[in-house]
Coordinates of C-alpha atoms in Angstrom, one line a residue:
X21 CA 0.0 0.0 0.0
X22 CA 1.1 3.5 -0.8
X23 CA 0.7 6.2 1.8
X24 CA -0.9 9.2 0.0
X25 CA -2.1 11.8 2.5
X26 CA -5.1 14.0 1.6
X27 CA -5.7 17.7 2.2
X28 CA -9.3 18.3 1.4
X29 CA -10.5 21.5 -0.3
X30 CA -12.1 23.9 2.1
X31 CA -15.0 24.5 -0.4
X32 CA -16.3 22.4 -3.2
X33 CA -16.8 23.9 -6.7
X34 CA -20.1 23.5 -8.6
X35 CA -20.1 20.4 -10.8
X36 CA -21.3 21.1 -14.4
X37 CA -24.4 19.2 -15.5
X38 CA -24.3 19.7 -19.2
X39 CA -20.9 19.0 -20.8
X40 CA -21.9 18.9 -24.5
X41 CA -18.7 19.7 -26.4
X42 CA -16.8 20.8 -23.3
X43 CA -13.2 19.4 -23.1
X44 CA -10.9 20.8 -20.4
X45 CA -13.2 23.7 -19.3
X46 CA -13.8 22.4 -15.8
X47 CA -11.4 20.9 -13.2
X48 CA -12.3 18.8 -10.1
X49 CA -11.6 19.9 -6.5
X50 CA -8.3 18.1 -6.0
X51 CA -5.1 17.0 -7.6
X52 CA -2.2 14.6 -6.9
X53 CA 1.3 16.1 -6.6
X54 CA 4.8 15.0 -5.9
X55 CA 8.3 16.3 -6.4
X56 CA 11.6 14.9 -7.6
X57 CA 15.0 16.0 -6.4
X58 CA 18.2 14.6 -8.0
X59 CA 19.9 12.2 -5.4
X60 CA 16.6 11.8 -3.5
X61 CA 14.2 10.6 -6.1
X62 CA 10.4 11.2 -6.0
X63 CA 9.1 12.4 -2.6
X64 CA 6.1 13.9 -0.8
X65 CA 3.3 12.2 -2.8
X66 CA 0.0 13.8 -1.7
X67 CA -3.5 14.9 -2.8
X68 CA -4.2 18.6 -2.3
X69 CA -6.8 21.1 -3.4
X70 CA -6.6 21.9 -7.1
X71 CA -4.7 25.1 -7.7
X72 CA -1.8 27.0 -9.3
X73 CA 1.9 26.1 -9.1
X74 CA 4.6 28.5 -8.1
X75 CA 7.6 28.3 -10.6
X76 CA 11.0 29.9 -10.9
X77 CA 11.0 32.3 -13.8
X78 CA 14.0 30.4 -15.3
X79 CA 12.7 26.9 -14.7
X80 CA 13.4 24.5 -17.5
X81 CA 9.7 24.1 -18.3
X82 CA 9.4 27.8 -19.0
X83 CA 12.7 28.4 -20.7
X84 CA 13.4 25.0 -22.5
X85 CA 10.0 23.3 -22.7
X86 CA 11.0 20.4 -20.5
X87 CA 7.4 19.3 -20.2
X88 CA 5.5 16.1 -20.8
X89 CA 1.9 14.8 -20.2
X90 CA -0.4 12.0 -20.8
X91 CA -4.2 11.7 -20.8
X92 CA -6.5 8.7 -20.0
X93 CA -10.1 8.5 -19.2
X94 CA -12.4 7.0 -16.5
X95 CA -16.1 6.1 -17.1
X96 CA -19.1 5.7 -14.8
X97 CA -21.1 2.6 -15.5
X98 CA -24.8 2.1 -15.0
X99 CA -24.3 0.4 -11.6
X100 CA -22.4 3.6 -10.5
X101 CA -19.0 2.0 -10.5
X102 CA -16.1 3.9 -12.1
X103 CA -13.5 2.2 -14.3
X104 CA -10.3 3.5 -15.9
X105 CA -9.4 2.4 -19.5
X106 CA -5.9 1.1 -19.9
X107 CA -4.3 3.3 -17.2
X108 CA -1.1 1.2 -17.0
X109 CA -0.5 1.7 -20.7
X110 CA -0.8 5.5 -20.3
X111 CA 1.6 5.5 -17.3
X112 CA 4.1 3.4 -19.3
X113 CA 3.9 5.8 -22.2
X114 CA 4.5 8.8 -19.8
X115 CA 7.6 7.0 -18.7
X116 CA 8.8 6.5 -22.3
X117 CA 8.1 10.2 -22.9
X118 CA 10.1 11.1 -19.8
X119 CA 13.1 9.1 -21.2
X120 CA 13.0 11.1 -24.4
X121 CA 13.3 14.4 -22.5
X122 CA 15.8 13.3 -19.9
X123 CA 13.2 13.3 -17.2
X124 CA 12.8 10.8 -14.3
X125 CA 10.4 7.8 -14.6
X126 CA 7.6 7.5 -12.1
X127 CA 6.6 4.4 -10.1
X128 CA 3.7 2.9 -12.1
X129 CA 2.1 1.3 -9.0
X130 CA 2.2 4.5 -7.0
X131 CA 0.7 6.5 -9.9
X132 CA -2.1 4.0 -10.5
X133 CA -2.9 4.1 -6.7
X134 CA -2.9 7.9 -6.8
X135 CA -5.2 7.9 -9.8
X136 CA -7.7 5.6 -8.1
X137 CA -7.6 7.5 -4.8
X138 CA -8.0 10.9 -6.5
X139 CA -10.9 9.8 -8.7
X140 CA -12.6 8.1 -5.7
X141 CA -12.2 11.4 -3.7
X142 CA -13.7 13.4 -6.6
X143 CA -16.1 10.7 -7.8
X144 CA -19.0 13.1 -7.9
X145 CA -17.2 14.8 -10.9
X146 CA -17.4 11.6 -13.0
X147 CA -20.3 12.1 -15.4
X148 CA -22.9 9.4 -15.8
X149 CA -23.9 10.1 -19.4
X150 CA -22.6 7.6 -21.9
X151 CA -19.9 9.2 -24.1
X152 CA -18.9 11.5 -21.3
X153 CA -15.9 10.8 -19.1
X154 CA -13.5 12.0 -16.5
X155 CA -10.3 12.9 -18.2
X156 CA -7.2 12.0 -16.2
X157 CA -4.2 14.3 -17.1
X158 CA -0.7 13.3 -15.9
X159 CA 1.8 16.1 -16.2
X160 CA 5.5 16.4 -15.4
X161 CA 7.5 19.6 -15.6
X162 CA 11.1 20.7 -14.9
X163 CA 11.2 23.1 -12.1
X164 CA 14.9 24.0 -11.4
X165 CA 15.8 27.6 -12.1
X166 CA 18.9 28.0 -14.2
X167 CA 20.1 29.4 -17.6
X168 CA 22.4 26.7 -18.9
X169 CA 20.8 24.3 -21.4
X170 CA 20.7 21.0 -19.6
X171 CA 18.1 18.8 -18.0
X172 CA 16.5 20.0 -14.8
X173 CA 17.5 18.4 -11.5
X174 CA 14.1 18.9 -9.9
X175 CA 10.6 18.1 -11.2
X176 CA 7.0 18.3 -10.3
X177 CA 4.5 15.6 -11.3
X178 CA 0.7 16.1 -11.2
X179 CA -2.5 14.3 -11.8
X180 CA -5.7 16.3 -12.2
X181 CA -9.2 15.6 -13.5
X182 CA -11.6 17.2 -16.0
X183 CA -15.2 16.0 -16.7
X184 CA -15.4 16.0 -20.5
X185 CA -17.9 15.7 -23.3
X186 CA -17.0 15.4 -27.0
X187 CA -13.6 16.7 -28.1
X188 CA -14.9 18.0 -31.4
X189 CA -18.1 20.1 -31.9
X190 CA -19.2 17.4 -34.4
X191 CA -19.3 14.9 -31.6
X192 CA -18.7 11.4 -33.1
X193 CA -19.7 12.7 -36.6
X194 CA -17.3 13.1 -39.6
X195 CA -14.9 16.0 -39.5
X196 CA -13.3 18.2 -42.2
X197 CA -9.5 17.9 -42.4
X198 CA -6.8 20.1 -44.0
X199 CA -3.6 18.5 -45.2
X200 CA -0.5 20.6 -44.3
X201 CA 2.3 20.8 -46.8
X202 CA 4.1 23.8 -45.3
X203 CA 4.5 22.6 -41.7
X204 CA 5.1 19.3 -39.9
X205 CA 4.1 18.2 -36.4
X206 CA 7.4 16.6 -35.6
X207 CA 10.7 16.0 -37.5
X208 CA 12.4 12.7 -38.1
X209 CA 15.0 12.0 -35.4
X210 CA 13.3 14.4 -33.0
X211 CA 10.8 13.8 -30.1
X212 CA 7.6 13.2 -32.1
X213 CA 7.0 9.8 -30.4
X214 CA 6.9 11.6 -27.0
X215 CA 3.9 13.3 -25.6
X216 CA 5.8 16.5 -25.1
X217 CA 4.3 19.9 -24.9
X218 CA 6.7 21.2 -27.5
X219 CA 5.2 19.0 -30.2
X220 CA 1.8 20.5 -29.6
X221 CA 3.1 24.0 -29.6
X222 CA 4.5 23.3 -33.1
X223 CA 1.0 22.4 -34.3
X224 CA -0.8 25.6 -33.1
X225 CA -0.1 27.9 -36.1
X226 CA -1.4 25.5 -38.8
X227 CA -4.2 24.4 -36.5
X228 CA -5.4 28.0 -36.2
X229 CA -5.2 28.5 -39.9
X230 CA -7.2 25.3 -40.5
X231 CA -9.9 26.4 -38.1
X232 CA -10.2 29.8 -39.7
X233 CA -10.8 28.0 -43.0
X234 CA -13.5 25.9 -41.5
X235 CA -11.6 22.7 -40.8
X236 CA -11.6 20.7 -37.6
X237 CA -8.1 19.4 -37.7
X238 CA -4.8 19.1 -39.7
X239 CA -3.5 16.0 -41.4
X240 CA 0.3 15.9 -40.9
X241 CA 2.7 14.6 -43.5
X242 CA 6.2 13.3 -42.9
X243 CA 9.0 15.8 -42.5
X244 CA 11.3 14.5 -45.1
X245 CA 9.3 13.9 -48.3
X246 CA 6.1 15.6 -47.3
X247 CA 4.0 12.8 -48.8
X248 CA 3.4 10.1 -46.2
X249 CA 0.5 10.4 -43.7
X250 CA 1.6 10.6 -40.0
X251 CA -1.1 11.9 -37.7
X252 CA -4.3 13.8 -37.9
X253 CA -4.6 16.5 -35.3
X254 CA -4.0 14.8 -32.0
X255 CA -4.8 11.4 -33.3
X256 CA -3.3 8.5 -35.2
X257 CA -4.8 8.0 -38.7
X258 CA -6.3 4.9 -40.4
X259 CA -7.7 4.4 -44.0
X260 CA -9.6 1.7 -45.8
X261 CA -8.7 1.5 -49.5
X262 CA -9.9 -1.3 -51.7
X263 CA -11.0 -3.4 -48.7
X264 CA -7.6 -3.1 -46.9
X265 CA -7.1 -1.2 -43.7
X266 CA -3.8 0.6 -43.2
X267 CA -2.2 2.8 -40.6
X268 CA 1.2 4.4 -40.7
X269 CA 3.9 2.3 -38.8
X270 CA 5.2 3.8 -35.6
X271 CA 8.3 5.9 -35.8
X272 CA 10.2 8.6 -33.9
X273 CA 7.8 11.2 -35.4
X274 CA 4.5 9.4 -34.6
X275 CA 3.0 9.0 -31.1
X276 CA 2.3 5.4 -30.1
X277 CA -1.4 5.8 -29.4
X278 CA -3.1 3.7 -26.8
X279 CA -6.3 3.9 -28.7
X280 CA -4.4 2.9 -31.9
X281 CA -3.1 -0.2 -30.1
X282 CA -6.5 -1.0 -28.9
X283 CA -8.1 -0.6 -32.3
X284 CA -5.5 -2.7 -34.0
X285 CA -6.1 -5.5 -31.4
X286 CA -9.9 -5.4 -31.9
X287 CA -9.7 -5.4 -35.7
X288 CA -7.4 -8.4 -35.6
X289 CA -9.7 -10.1 -33.1
X290 CA -12.5 -9.7 -35.7
X291 CA -10.4 -11.2 -38.5
X292 CA -10.0 -7.9 -40.4
X293 CA -6.9 -7.5 -42.7
X294 CA -4.9 -4.6 -41.2
X295 CA -1.5 -3.4 -42.3
X296 CA 0.9 -1.1 -40.6
X297 CA 2.4 0.4 -43.7
X298 CA 3.3 3.9 -45.1
X299 CA 0.3 5.7 -46.7
X300 CA 1.1 8.1 -49.6
X301 CA -1.2 11.1 -49.8
X302 CA -1.2 10.7 -53.6
X303 CA -2.5 7.2 -53.2
X304 CA -5.3 8.5 -51.0
X305 CA -6.3 11.1 -53.6
X306 CA -6.0 8.6 -56.4
X307 CA -8.2 6.1 -54.5
X308 CA -10.8 8.7 -54.0
X309 CA -10.9 9.5 -57.7
X310 CA -11.2 5.8 -58.5
X311 CA -13.9 5.2 -55.9
X312 CA -11.8 2.8 -53.8
X313 CA -11.3 5.1 -50.8
X314 CA -13.9 3.6 -48.5
X315 CA -13.1 5.1 -45.1
X316 CA -10.7 7.3 -43.2
X317 CA -10.7 7.9 -39.4
X318 CA -8.6 9.2 -36.6
X319 CA -8.2 7.3 -33.3
X320 CA -7.2 8.8 -29.9
X321 CA -8.1 9.0 -26.3
X322 CA -9.8 12.4 -26.5
X323 CA -12.1 11.8 -29.4
X324 CA -12.0 7.9 -29.4
X325 CA -12.9 7.5 -33.1
X326 CA -13.2 10.5 -35.4
X327 CA -14.4 9.7 -39.0
X328 CA -13.0 12.0 -41.7
X329 CA -15.8 13.2 -44.0
X330 CA -13.9 15.7 -46.1
X331 CA -10.2 16.1 -46.9
X332 CA -8.5 19.1 -48.6
X333 CA -5.1 18.9 -50.1
X334 CA -3.6 21.6 -52.4
X335 CA -6.4 22.7 -54.6
X336 CA -8.5 19.5 -54.3
X337 CA -11.2 18.5 -51.9
X338 CA -12.5 15.0 -51.6
X339 CA -15.5 13.6 -49.7
X340 CA -15.0 10.3 -47.9
X341 CA -17.8 7.8 -47.9
X342 CA -20.3 10.4 -48.9
X343 CA -19.4 12.5 -45.8
X344 CA -20.9 9.8 -43.6
X345 CA -19.4 7.6 -40.9
X346 CA -18.2 4.3 -42.4
X347 CA -19.0 0.8 -41.1
X348 CA -15.6 0.0 -39.7
X349 CA -15.3 3.4 -37.8
X350 CA -18.9 3.0 -36.5
X351 CA -18.2 -0.6 -35.3
X352 CA -15.0 0.5 -33.6
X353 CA -16.7 3.4 -31.9
X354 CA -19.6 1.3 -30.6
X355 CA -17.3 -1.4 -29.3
X356 CA -14.9 0.9 -27.6
X357 CA -17.7 3.0 -26.0
X358 CA -19.3 -0.4 -25.0
X359 CA -16.0 -1.4 -23.3
X360 CA -16.0 2.0 -21.5
X361 CA -19.5 1.5 -20.3
X362 CA -19.0 -2.2 -19.4
X363 CA -21.7 -3.4 -21.8
X364 CA -19.4 -5.6 -23.9
X365 CA -17.0 -8.3 -22.7
X366 CA -13.5 -7.0 -21.9
X367 CA -11.5 -9.9 -23.3
X368 CA -8.2 -8.0 -23.1
X369 CA -8.6 -6.9 -19.4
X370 CA -8.2 -3.3 -20.3
X371 CA -10.6 -1.8 -17.7
X372 CA -9.4 -1.1 -14.1
X373 CA -12.0 -0.5 -11.4
X374 CA -11.5 2.6 -9.2
X375 CA -13.4 1.2 -6.3

C-alpha cells in the first residue's frame, strides 16, 4: 500500500451538469502532486486542493520546454462503479516520454494508486452520461531555475481531473480535415513519439489557420518527403482502401497511441486485414478518384474514433464515404464505448476499477 495523505479542499466547486462539447473547461476539486530531487528521487506524494503552481521564472519548463503529459479516461457505468481504461499503458507511455526528454520515470504502482484514490475522492465529478468521461491528465515539468541548457535536477508531477464531453463540436460525426504541406508536427529524429508539450506548440499555427478556413483538424505529413501520412490533429490515422485497412507504422515522429493499439487488437480479433504500412497522400487522392477510398478515421483518447468526412489537399477537396461515418469506424466506436460502459466483454482486461 502507498501512503498518500489527503488535504481536502475547504469549499467544493459546482459540478457542471451539461458538458456537451466541453473538453478541459472544468477541473475537479483536488489534484495529486509529488516532487523529484536529484539524489533523493520522488518524494512527498500527496493529494491537495486543485490550484496553481509556483515556478521559478527560469525553470526548465518555462525556458526550455521540459514538459510532458499523458491523458487517459475513466467512465461511470450504469451500476455507479467507475473504471479506468488502460491506465497502466498510459503510465508506461508517460515514462517513455520522460526518457526522451531526460526526465525521471515515475513508479507505475504509486501513480495508479494515486489515480484511483484521486478519482474516488472526486467521484461526484465523473459524469454518468454515456460518451462523457473523467479525463485524467498526468503532467511532469522541470522546475529547477537556471540558464544553462541541460536537464533540470528537480521536477513536479501532477494528476488532475476534468469532466469532459465530445472533443470535437461534431461529436462522433465526420470532421473536415486540411492536409498541411508547409509545416510538420514533428521532425524525423526528434521527439515526435513523446507526448511532449513542444510537439503540440508546433501544431498551433497551422491548427489556427485550418480552423479559420472551416476545418476541424490538420492531417500531418512526414517531415522528409512531405507525402506520407503521419497523424491527424492529436490522433493516429487509419484508412480503408480497396478493402484493406492501413495505418502508418510507428516511428520517432509518430505518437504510439493507446487507442491505436486497442483498435488494432480489436480489428485483428475480428479477422480484419490490417497493415501497418506507409500511406502516400497521392495514393489516398487517387483512390478517392477511383472510388476505392472507403473510409478514413482518426483514433485517440480524446475523441476515441473520429471519422474523416472531407479532406482538402492543395487545390483539391475529396469527400470520404459520402461524408458519412463508415461501417468500420462505426463498429470500432460502438465497441470501444461499450468497453468503456461495461456493456461488452473486456476480453483483453483493459478496464481497471477505481473502487
